[in-house]
Tab-separated table of N, CA and C in Angstrom:
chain	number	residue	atom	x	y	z
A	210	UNK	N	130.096	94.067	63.587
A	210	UNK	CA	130.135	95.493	63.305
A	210	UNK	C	131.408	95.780	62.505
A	211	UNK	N	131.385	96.624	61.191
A	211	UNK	CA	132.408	97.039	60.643
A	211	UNK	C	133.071	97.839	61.530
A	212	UNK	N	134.871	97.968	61.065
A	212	UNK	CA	135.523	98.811	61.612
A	212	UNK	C	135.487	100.043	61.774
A	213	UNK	N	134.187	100.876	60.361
A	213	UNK	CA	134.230	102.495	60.366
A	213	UNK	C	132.647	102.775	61.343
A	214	UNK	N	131.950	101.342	61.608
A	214	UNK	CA	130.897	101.888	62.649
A	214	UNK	C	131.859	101.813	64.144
A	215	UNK	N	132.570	100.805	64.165
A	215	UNK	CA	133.071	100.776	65.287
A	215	UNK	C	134.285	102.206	65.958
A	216	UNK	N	134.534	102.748	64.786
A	216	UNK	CA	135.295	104.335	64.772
A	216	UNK	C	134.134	105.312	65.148
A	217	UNK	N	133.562	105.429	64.612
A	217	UNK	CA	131.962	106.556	64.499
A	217	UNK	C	131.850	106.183	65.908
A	218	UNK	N	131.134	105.456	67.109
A	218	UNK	CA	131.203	104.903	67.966
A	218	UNK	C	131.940	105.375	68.616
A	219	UNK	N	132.899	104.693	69.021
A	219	UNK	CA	134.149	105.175	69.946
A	219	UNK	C	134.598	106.673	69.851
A	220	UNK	N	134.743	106.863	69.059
A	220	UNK	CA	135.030	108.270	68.377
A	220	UNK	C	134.366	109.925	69.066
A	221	UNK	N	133.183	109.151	69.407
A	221	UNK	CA	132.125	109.750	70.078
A	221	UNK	C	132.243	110.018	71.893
A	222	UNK	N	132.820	109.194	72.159
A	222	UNK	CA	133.124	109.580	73.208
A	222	UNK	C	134.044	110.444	73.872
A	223	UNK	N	134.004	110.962	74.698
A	223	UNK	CA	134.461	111.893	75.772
A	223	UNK	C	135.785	111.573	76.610
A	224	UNK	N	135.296	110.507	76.843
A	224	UNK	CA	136.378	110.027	77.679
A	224	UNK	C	137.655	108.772	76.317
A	225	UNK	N	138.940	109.486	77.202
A	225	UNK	CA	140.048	108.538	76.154
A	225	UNK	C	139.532	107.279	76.289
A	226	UNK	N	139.538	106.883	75.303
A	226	UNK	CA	139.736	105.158	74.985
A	226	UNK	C	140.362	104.736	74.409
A	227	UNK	N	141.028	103.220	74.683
A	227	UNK	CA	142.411	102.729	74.428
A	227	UNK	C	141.995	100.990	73.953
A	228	UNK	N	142.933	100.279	73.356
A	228	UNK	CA	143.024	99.245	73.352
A	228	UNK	C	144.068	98.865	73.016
A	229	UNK	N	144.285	97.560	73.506
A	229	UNK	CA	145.862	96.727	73.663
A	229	UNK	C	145.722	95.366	73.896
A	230	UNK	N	146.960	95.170	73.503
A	230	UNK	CA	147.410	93.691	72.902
A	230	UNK	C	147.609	92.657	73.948
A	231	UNK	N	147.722	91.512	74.227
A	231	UNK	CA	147.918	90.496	75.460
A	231	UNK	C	149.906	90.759	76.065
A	232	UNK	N	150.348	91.562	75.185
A	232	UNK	CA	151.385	92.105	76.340
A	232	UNK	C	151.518	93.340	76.440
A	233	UNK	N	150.098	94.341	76.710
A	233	UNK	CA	150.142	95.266	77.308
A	233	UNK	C	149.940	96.793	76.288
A	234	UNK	N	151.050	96.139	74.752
A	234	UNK	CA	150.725	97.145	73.673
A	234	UNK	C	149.892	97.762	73.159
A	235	UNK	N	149.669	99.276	72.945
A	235	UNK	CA	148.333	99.812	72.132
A	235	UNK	C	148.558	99.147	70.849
A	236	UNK	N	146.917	99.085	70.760
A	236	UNK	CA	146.888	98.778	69.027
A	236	UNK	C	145.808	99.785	68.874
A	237	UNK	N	145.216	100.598	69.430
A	237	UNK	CA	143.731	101.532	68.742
A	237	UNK	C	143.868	102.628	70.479
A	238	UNK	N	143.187	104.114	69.640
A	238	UNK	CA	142.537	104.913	70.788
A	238	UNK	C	141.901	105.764	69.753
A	239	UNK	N	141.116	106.213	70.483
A	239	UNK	CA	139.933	106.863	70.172
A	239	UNK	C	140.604	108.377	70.277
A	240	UNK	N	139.203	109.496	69.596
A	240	UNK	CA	139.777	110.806	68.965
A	240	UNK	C	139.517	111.362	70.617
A	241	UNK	N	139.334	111.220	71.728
A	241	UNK	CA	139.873	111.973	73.107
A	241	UNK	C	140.821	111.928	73.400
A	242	UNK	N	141.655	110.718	72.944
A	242	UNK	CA	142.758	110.179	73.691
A	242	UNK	C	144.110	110.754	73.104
A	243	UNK	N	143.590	110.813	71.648
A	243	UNK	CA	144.473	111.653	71.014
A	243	UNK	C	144.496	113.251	71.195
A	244	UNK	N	143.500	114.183	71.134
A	244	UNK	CA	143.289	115.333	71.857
A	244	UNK	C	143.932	115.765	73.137
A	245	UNK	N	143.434	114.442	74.158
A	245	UNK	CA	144.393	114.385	75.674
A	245	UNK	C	146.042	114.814	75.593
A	246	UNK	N	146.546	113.790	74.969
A	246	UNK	CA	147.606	113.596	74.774
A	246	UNK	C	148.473	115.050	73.479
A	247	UNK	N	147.816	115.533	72.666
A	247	UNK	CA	148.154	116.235	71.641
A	247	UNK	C	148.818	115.438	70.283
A	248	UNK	N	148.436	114.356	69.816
A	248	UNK	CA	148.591	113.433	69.253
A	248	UNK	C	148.002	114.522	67.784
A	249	UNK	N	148.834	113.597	66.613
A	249	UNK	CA	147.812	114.022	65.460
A	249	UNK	C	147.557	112.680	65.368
A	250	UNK	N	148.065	111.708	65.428
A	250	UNK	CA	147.237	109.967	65.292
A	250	UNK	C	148.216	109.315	66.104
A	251	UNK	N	147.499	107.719	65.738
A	251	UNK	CA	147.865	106.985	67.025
A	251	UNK	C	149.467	106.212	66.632
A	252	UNK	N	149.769	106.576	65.811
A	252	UNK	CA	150.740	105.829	64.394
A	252	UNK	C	151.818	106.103	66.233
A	253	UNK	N	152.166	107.225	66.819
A	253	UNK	CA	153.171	107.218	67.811
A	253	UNK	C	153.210	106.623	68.841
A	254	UNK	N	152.076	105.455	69.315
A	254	UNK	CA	152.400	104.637	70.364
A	254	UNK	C	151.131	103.457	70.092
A	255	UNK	N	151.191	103.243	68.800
A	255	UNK	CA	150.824	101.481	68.345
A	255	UNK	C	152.222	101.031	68.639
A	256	UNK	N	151.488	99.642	69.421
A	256	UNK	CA	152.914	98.996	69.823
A	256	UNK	C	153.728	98.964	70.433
A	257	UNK	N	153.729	99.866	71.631
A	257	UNK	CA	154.133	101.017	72.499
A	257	UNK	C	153.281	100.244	73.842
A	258	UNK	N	153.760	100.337	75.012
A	258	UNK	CA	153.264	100.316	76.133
A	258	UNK	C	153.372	101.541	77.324
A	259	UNK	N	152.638	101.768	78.186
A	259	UNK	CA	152.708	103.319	79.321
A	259	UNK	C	154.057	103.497	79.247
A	260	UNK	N	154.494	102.157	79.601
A	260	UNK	CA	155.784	102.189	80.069
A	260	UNK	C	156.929	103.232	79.073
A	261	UNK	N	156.816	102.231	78.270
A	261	UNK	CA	157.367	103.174	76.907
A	261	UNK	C	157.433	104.650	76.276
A	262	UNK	N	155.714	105.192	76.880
A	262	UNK	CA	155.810	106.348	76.722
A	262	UNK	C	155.883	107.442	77.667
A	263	UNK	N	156.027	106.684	78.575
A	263	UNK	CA	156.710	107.741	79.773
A	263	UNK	C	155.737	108.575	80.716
A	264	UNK	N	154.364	108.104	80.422
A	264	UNK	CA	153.393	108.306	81.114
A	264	UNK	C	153.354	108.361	82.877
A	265	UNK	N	153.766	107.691	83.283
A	265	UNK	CA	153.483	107.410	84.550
A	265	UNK	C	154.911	107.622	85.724
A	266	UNK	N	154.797	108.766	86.704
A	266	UNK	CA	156.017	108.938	87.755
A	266	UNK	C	156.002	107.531	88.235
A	267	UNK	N	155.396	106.655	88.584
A	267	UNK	CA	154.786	105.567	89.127
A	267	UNK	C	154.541	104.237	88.500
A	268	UNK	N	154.954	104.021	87.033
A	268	UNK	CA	154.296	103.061	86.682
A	268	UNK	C	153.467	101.682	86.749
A	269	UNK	N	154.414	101.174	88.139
A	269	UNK	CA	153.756	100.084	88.395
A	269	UNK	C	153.044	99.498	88.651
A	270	UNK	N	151.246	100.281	89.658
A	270	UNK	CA	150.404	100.193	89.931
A	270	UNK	C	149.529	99.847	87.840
A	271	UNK	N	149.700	100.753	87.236
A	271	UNK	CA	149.209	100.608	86.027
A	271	UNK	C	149.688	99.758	85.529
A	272	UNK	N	150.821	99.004	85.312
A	272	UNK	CA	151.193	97.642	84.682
A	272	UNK	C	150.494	96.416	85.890
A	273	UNK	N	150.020	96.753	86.909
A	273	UNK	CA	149.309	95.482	88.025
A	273	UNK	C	148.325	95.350	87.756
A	274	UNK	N	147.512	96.353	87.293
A	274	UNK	CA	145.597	96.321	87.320
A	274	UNK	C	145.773	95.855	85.725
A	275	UNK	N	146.449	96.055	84.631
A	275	UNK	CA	146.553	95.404	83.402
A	275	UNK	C	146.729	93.913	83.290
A	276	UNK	N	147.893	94.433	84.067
A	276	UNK	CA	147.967	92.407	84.434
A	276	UNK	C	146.919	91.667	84.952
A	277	UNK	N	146.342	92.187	86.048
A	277	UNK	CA	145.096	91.613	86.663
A	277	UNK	C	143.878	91.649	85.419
A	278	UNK	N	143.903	92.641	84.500
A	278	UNK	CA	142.707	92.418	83.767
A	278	UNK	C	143.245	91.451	83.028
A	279	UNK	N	144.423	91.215	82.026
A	279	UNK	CA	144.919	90.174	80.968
A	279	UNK	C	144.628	88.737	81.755
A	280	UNK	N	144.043	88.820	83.250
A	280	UNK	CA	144.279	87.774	83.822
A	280	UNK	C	142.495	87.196	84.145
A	281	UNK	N	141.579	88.290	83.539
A	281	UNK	CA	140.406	88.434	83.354
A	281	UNK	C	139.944	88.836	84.487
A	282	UNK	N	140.101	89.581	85.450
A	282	UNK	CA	139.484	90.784	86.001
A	282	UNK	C	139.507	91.797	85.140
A	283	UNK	N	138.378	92.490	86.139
A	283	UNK	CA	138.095	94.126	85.864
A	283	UNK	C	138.502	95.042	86.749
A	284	UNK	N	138.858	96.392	86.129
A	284	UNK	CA	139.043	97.727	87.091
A	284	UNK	C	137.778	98.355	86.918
A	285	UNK	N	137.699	99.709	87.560
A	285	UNK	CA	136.617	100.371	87.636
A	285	UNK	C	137.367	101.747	88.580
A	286	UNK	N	136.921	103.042	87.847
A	286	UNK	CA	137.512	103.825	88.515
A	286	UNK	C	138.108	104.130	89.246
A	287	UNK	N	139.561	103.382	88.819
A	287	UNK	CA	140.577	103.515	89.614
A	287	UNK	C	141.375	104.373	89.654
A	288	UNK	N	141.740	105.147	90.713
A	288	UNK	CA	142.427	106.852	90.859
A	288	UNK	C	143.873	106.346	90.414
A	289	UNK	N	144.606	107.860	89.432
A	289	UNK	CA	146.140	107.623	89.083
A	289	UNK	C	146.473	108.889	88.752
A	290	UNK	N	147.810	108.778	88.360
A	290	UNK	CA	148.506	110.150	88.141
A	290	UNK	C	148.934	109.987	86.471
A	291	UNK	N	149.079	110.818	86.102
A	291	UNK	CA	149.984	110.904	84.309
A	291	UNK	C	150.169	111.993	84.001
A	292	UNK	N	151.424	111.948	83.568
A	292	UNK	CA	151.716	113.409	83.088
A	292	UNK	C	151.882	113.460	81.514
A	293	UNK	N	151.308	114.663	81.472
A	293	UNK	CA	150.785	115.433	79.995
A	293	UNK	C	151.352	116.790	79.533
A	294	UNK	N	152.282	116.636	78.727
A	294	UNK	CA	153.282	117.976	78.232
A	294	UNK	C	153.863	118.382	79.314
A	295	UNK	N	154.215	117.680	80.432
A	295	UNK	CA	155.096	118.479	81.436
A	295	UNK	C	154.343	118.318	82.944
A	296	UNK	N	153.450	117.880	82.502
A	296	UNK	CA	152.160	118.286	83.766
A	296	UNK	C	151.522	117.281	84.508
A	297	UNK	N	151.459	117.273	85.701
A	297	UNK	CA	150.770	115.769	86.143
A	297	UNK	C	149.666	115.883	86.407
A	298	UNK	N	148.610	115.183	85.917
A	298	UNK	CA	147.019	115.052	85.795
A	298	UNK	C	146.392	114.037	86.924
A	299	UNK	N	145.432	114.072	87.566
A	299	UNK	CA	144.852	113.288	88.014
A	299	UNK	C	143.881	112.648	87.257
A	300	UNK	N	144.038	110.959	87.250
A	300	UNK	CA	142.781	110.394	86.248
A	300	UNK	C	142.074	109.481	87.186
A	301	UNK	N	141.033	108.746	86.184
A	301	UNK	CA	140.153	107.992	86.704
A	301	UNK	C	140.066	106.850	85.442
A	302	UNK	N	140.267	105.387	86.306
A	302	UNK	CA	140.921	104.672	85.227
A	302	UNK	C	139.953	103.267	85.085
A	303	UNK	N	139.223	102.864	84.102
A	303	UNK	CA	138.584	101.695	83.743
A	303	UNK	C	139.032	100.812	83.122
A	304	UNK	N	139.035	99.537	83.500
A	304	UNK	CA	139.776	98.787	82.039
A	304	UNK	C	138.883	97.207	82.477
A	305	UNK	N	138.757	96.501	80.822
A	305	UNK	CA	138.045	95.205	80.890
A	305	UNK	C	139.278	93.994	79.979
A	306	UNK	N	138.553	92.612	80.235
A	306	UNK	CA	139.377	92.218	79.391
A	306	UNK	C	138.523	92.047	78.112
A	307	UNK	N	138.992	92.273	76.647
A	307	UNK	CA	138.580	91.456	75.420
A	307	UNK	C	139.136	89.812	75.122
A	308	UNK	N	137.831	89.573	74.843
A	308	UNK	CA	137.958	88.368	74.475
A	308	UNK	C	137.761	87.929	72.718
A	309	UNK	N	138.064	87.028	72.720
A	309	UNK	CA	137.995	85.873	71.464
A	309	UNK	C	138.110	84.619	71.464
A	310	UNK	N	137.027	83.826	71.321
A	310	UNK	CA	136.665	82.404	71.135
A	310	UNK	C	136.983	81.953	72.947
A	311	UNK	N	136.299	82.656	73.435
A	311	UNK	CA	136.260	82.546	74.796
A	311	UNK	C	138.002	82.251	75.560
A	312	UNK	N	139.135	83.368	75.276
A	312	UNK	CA	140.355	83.577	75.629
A	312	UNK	C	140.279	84.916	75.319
A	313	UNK	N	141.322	85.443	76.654
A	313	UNK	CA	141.640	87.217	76.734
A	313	UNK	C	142.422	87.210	75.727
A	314	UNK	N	142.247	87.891	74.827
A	314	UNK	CA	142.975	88.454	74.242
A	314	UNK	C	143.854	89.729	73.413
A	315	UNK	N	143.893	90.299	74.930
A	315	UNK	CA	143.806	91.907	75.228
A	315	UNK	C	142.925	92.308	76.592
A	316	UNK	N	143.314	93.860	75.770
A	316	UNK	CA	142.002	94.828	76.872
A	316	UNK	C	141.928	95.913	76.208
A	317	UNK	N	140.676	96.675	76.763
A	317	UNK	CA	139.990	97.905	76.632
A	317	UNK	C	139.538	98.480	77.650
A	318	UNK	N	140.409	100.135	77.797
A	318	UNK	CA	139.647	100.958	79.010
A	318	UNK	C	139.859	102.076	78.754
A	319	UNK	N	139.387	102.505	79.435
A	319	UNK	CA	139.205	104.735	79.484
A	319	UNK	C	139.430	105.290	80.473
A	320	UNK	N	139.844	106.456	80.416
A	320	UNK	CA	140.230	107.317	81.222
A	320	UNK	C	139.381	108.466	81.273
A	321	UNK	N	139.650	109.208	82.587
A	321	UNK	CA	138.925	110.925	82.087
A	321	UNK	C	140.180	111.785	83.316
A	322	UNK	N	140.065	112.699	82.900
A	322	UNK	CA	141.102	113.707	83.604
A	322	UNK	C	140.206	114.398	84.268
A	323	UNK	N	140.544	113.874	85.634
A	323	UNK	CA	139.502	114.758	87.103
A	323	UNK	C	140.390	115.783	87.617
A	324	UNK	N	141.289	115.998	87.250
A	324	UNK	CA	142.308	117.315	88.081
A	324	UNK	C	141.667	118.284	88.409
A	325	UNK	N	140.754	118.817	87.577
A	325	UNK	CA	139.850	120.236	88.262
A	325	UNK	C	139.260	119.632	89.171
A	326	UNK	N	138.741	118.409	89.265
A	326	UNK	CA	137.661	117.954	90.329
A	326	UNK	C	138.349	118.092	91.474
A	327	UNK	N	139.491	117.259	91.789
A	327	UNK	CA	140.174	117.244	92.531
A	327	UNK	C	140.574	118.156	92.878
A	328	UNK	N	141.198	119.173	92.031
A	328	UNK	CA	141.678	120.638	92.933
A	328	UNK	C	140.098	121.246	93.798
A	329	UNK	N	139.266	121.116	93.153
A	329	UNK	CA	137.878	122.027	93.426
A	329	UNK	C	138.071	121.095	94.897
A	330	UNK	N	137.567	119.750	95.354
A	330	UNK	CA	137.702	119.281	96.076
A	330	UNK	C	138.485	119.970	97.522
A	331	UNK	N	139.383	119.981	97.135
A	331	UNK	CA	140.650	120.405	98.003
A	331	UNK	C	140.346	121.726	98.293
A	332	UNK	N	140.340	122.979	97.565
A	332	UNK	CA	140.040	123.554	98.057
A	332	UNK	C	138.451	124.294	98.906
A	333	UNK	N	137.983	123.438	98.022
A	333	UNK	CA	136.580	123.369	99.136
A	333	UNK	C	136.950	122.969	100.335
A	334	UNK	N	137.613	122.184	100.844
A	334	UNK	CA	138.059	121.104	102.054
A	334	UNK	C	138.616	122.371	102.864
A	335	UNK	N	139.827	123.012	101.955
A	335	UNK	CA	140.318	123.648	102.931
A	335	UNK	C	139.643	125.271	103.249
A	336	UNK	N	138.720	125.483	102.564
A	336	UNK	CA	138.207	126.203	103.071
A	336	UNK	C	136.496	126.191	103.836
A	337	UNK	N	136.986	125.324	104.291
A	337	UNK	CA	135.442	124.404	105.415
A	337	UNK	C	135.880	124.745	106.535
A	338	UNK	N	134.791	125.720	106.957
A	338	UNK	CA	134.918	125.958	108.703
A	338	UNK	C	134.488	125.532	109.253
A	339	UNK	N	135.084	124.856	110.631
A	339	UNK	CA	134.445	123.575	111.259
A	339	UNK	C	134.087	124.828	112.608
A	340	UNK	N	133.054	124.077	113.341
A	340	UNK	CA	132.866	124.837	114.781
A	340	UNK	C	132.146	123.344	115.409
A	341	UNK	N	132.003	123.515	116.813
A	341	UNK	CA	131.824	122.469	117.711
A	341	UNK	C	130.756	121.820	117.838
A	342	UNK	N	130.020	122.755	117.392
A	342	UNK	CA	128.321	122.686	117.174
A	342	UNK	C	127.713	121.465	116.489
């Protein structure tokens, strides 16, 4: 697949998508991820790792499940925090490894921002009246 079907594609989706290098670096995200973030392109964190951009109160859980994928596992909606212009988001986090000539070489995963879910959640919870019945 050419690179401008493989844009058209990705592009299309909803949820951020990311890709990165075998130590962790972006090299590509898709037009959510940039939106998410308030990005005009990705030119500000090619090459760049979470770490780097200051994403995470927490980082280290997200540099473990990376590692574990560079190590050829998979994640799958795994709950996290990131903060965005000031703000901390609740996400939901996927990631695989890419390969070439049968070696990882990299990864690719997505995110989606559940914070409304989660607040809705919560306060549904707390406003659940329990009786004995």
């Amino acid at each position: 697949m050419d690179d401008n079907k493989f844009r058209q594609i990705i592009n299309i989706s909803q949820d951020c998508v990311f890709w990165k290098d075998k130590e962790r670096r972006f090299e590509g995200v898709n037009q959510a991820f940039l939106d998410f973030y308030g990005f005009k392109s990705d030119a500000i964190l090619i090459g760049r790792t979470d770490e780097d951009m200051g994403w995470h109160s927490d980082p280290v859980p997200f540099m473990q499940d990376e590692l574990r994928v560079l190590a050829g596992e998979r994640t799958y909606k795994v709950a996290g925090k990131c903060e965005i212009r000031g703000r901390e988001r609740d996400i939901i986090a996927s990631k695989s490894p890419m390969y070439e000539n049968g070696k990882v070489t990299g990864l690719i995963g997505s995110f989606r921002d559940v914070t409304d879910v989660v607040k809705h959640d919560l306060l549904t919870a707390a406003n659940t009246v329990y009786t004995r019945e």
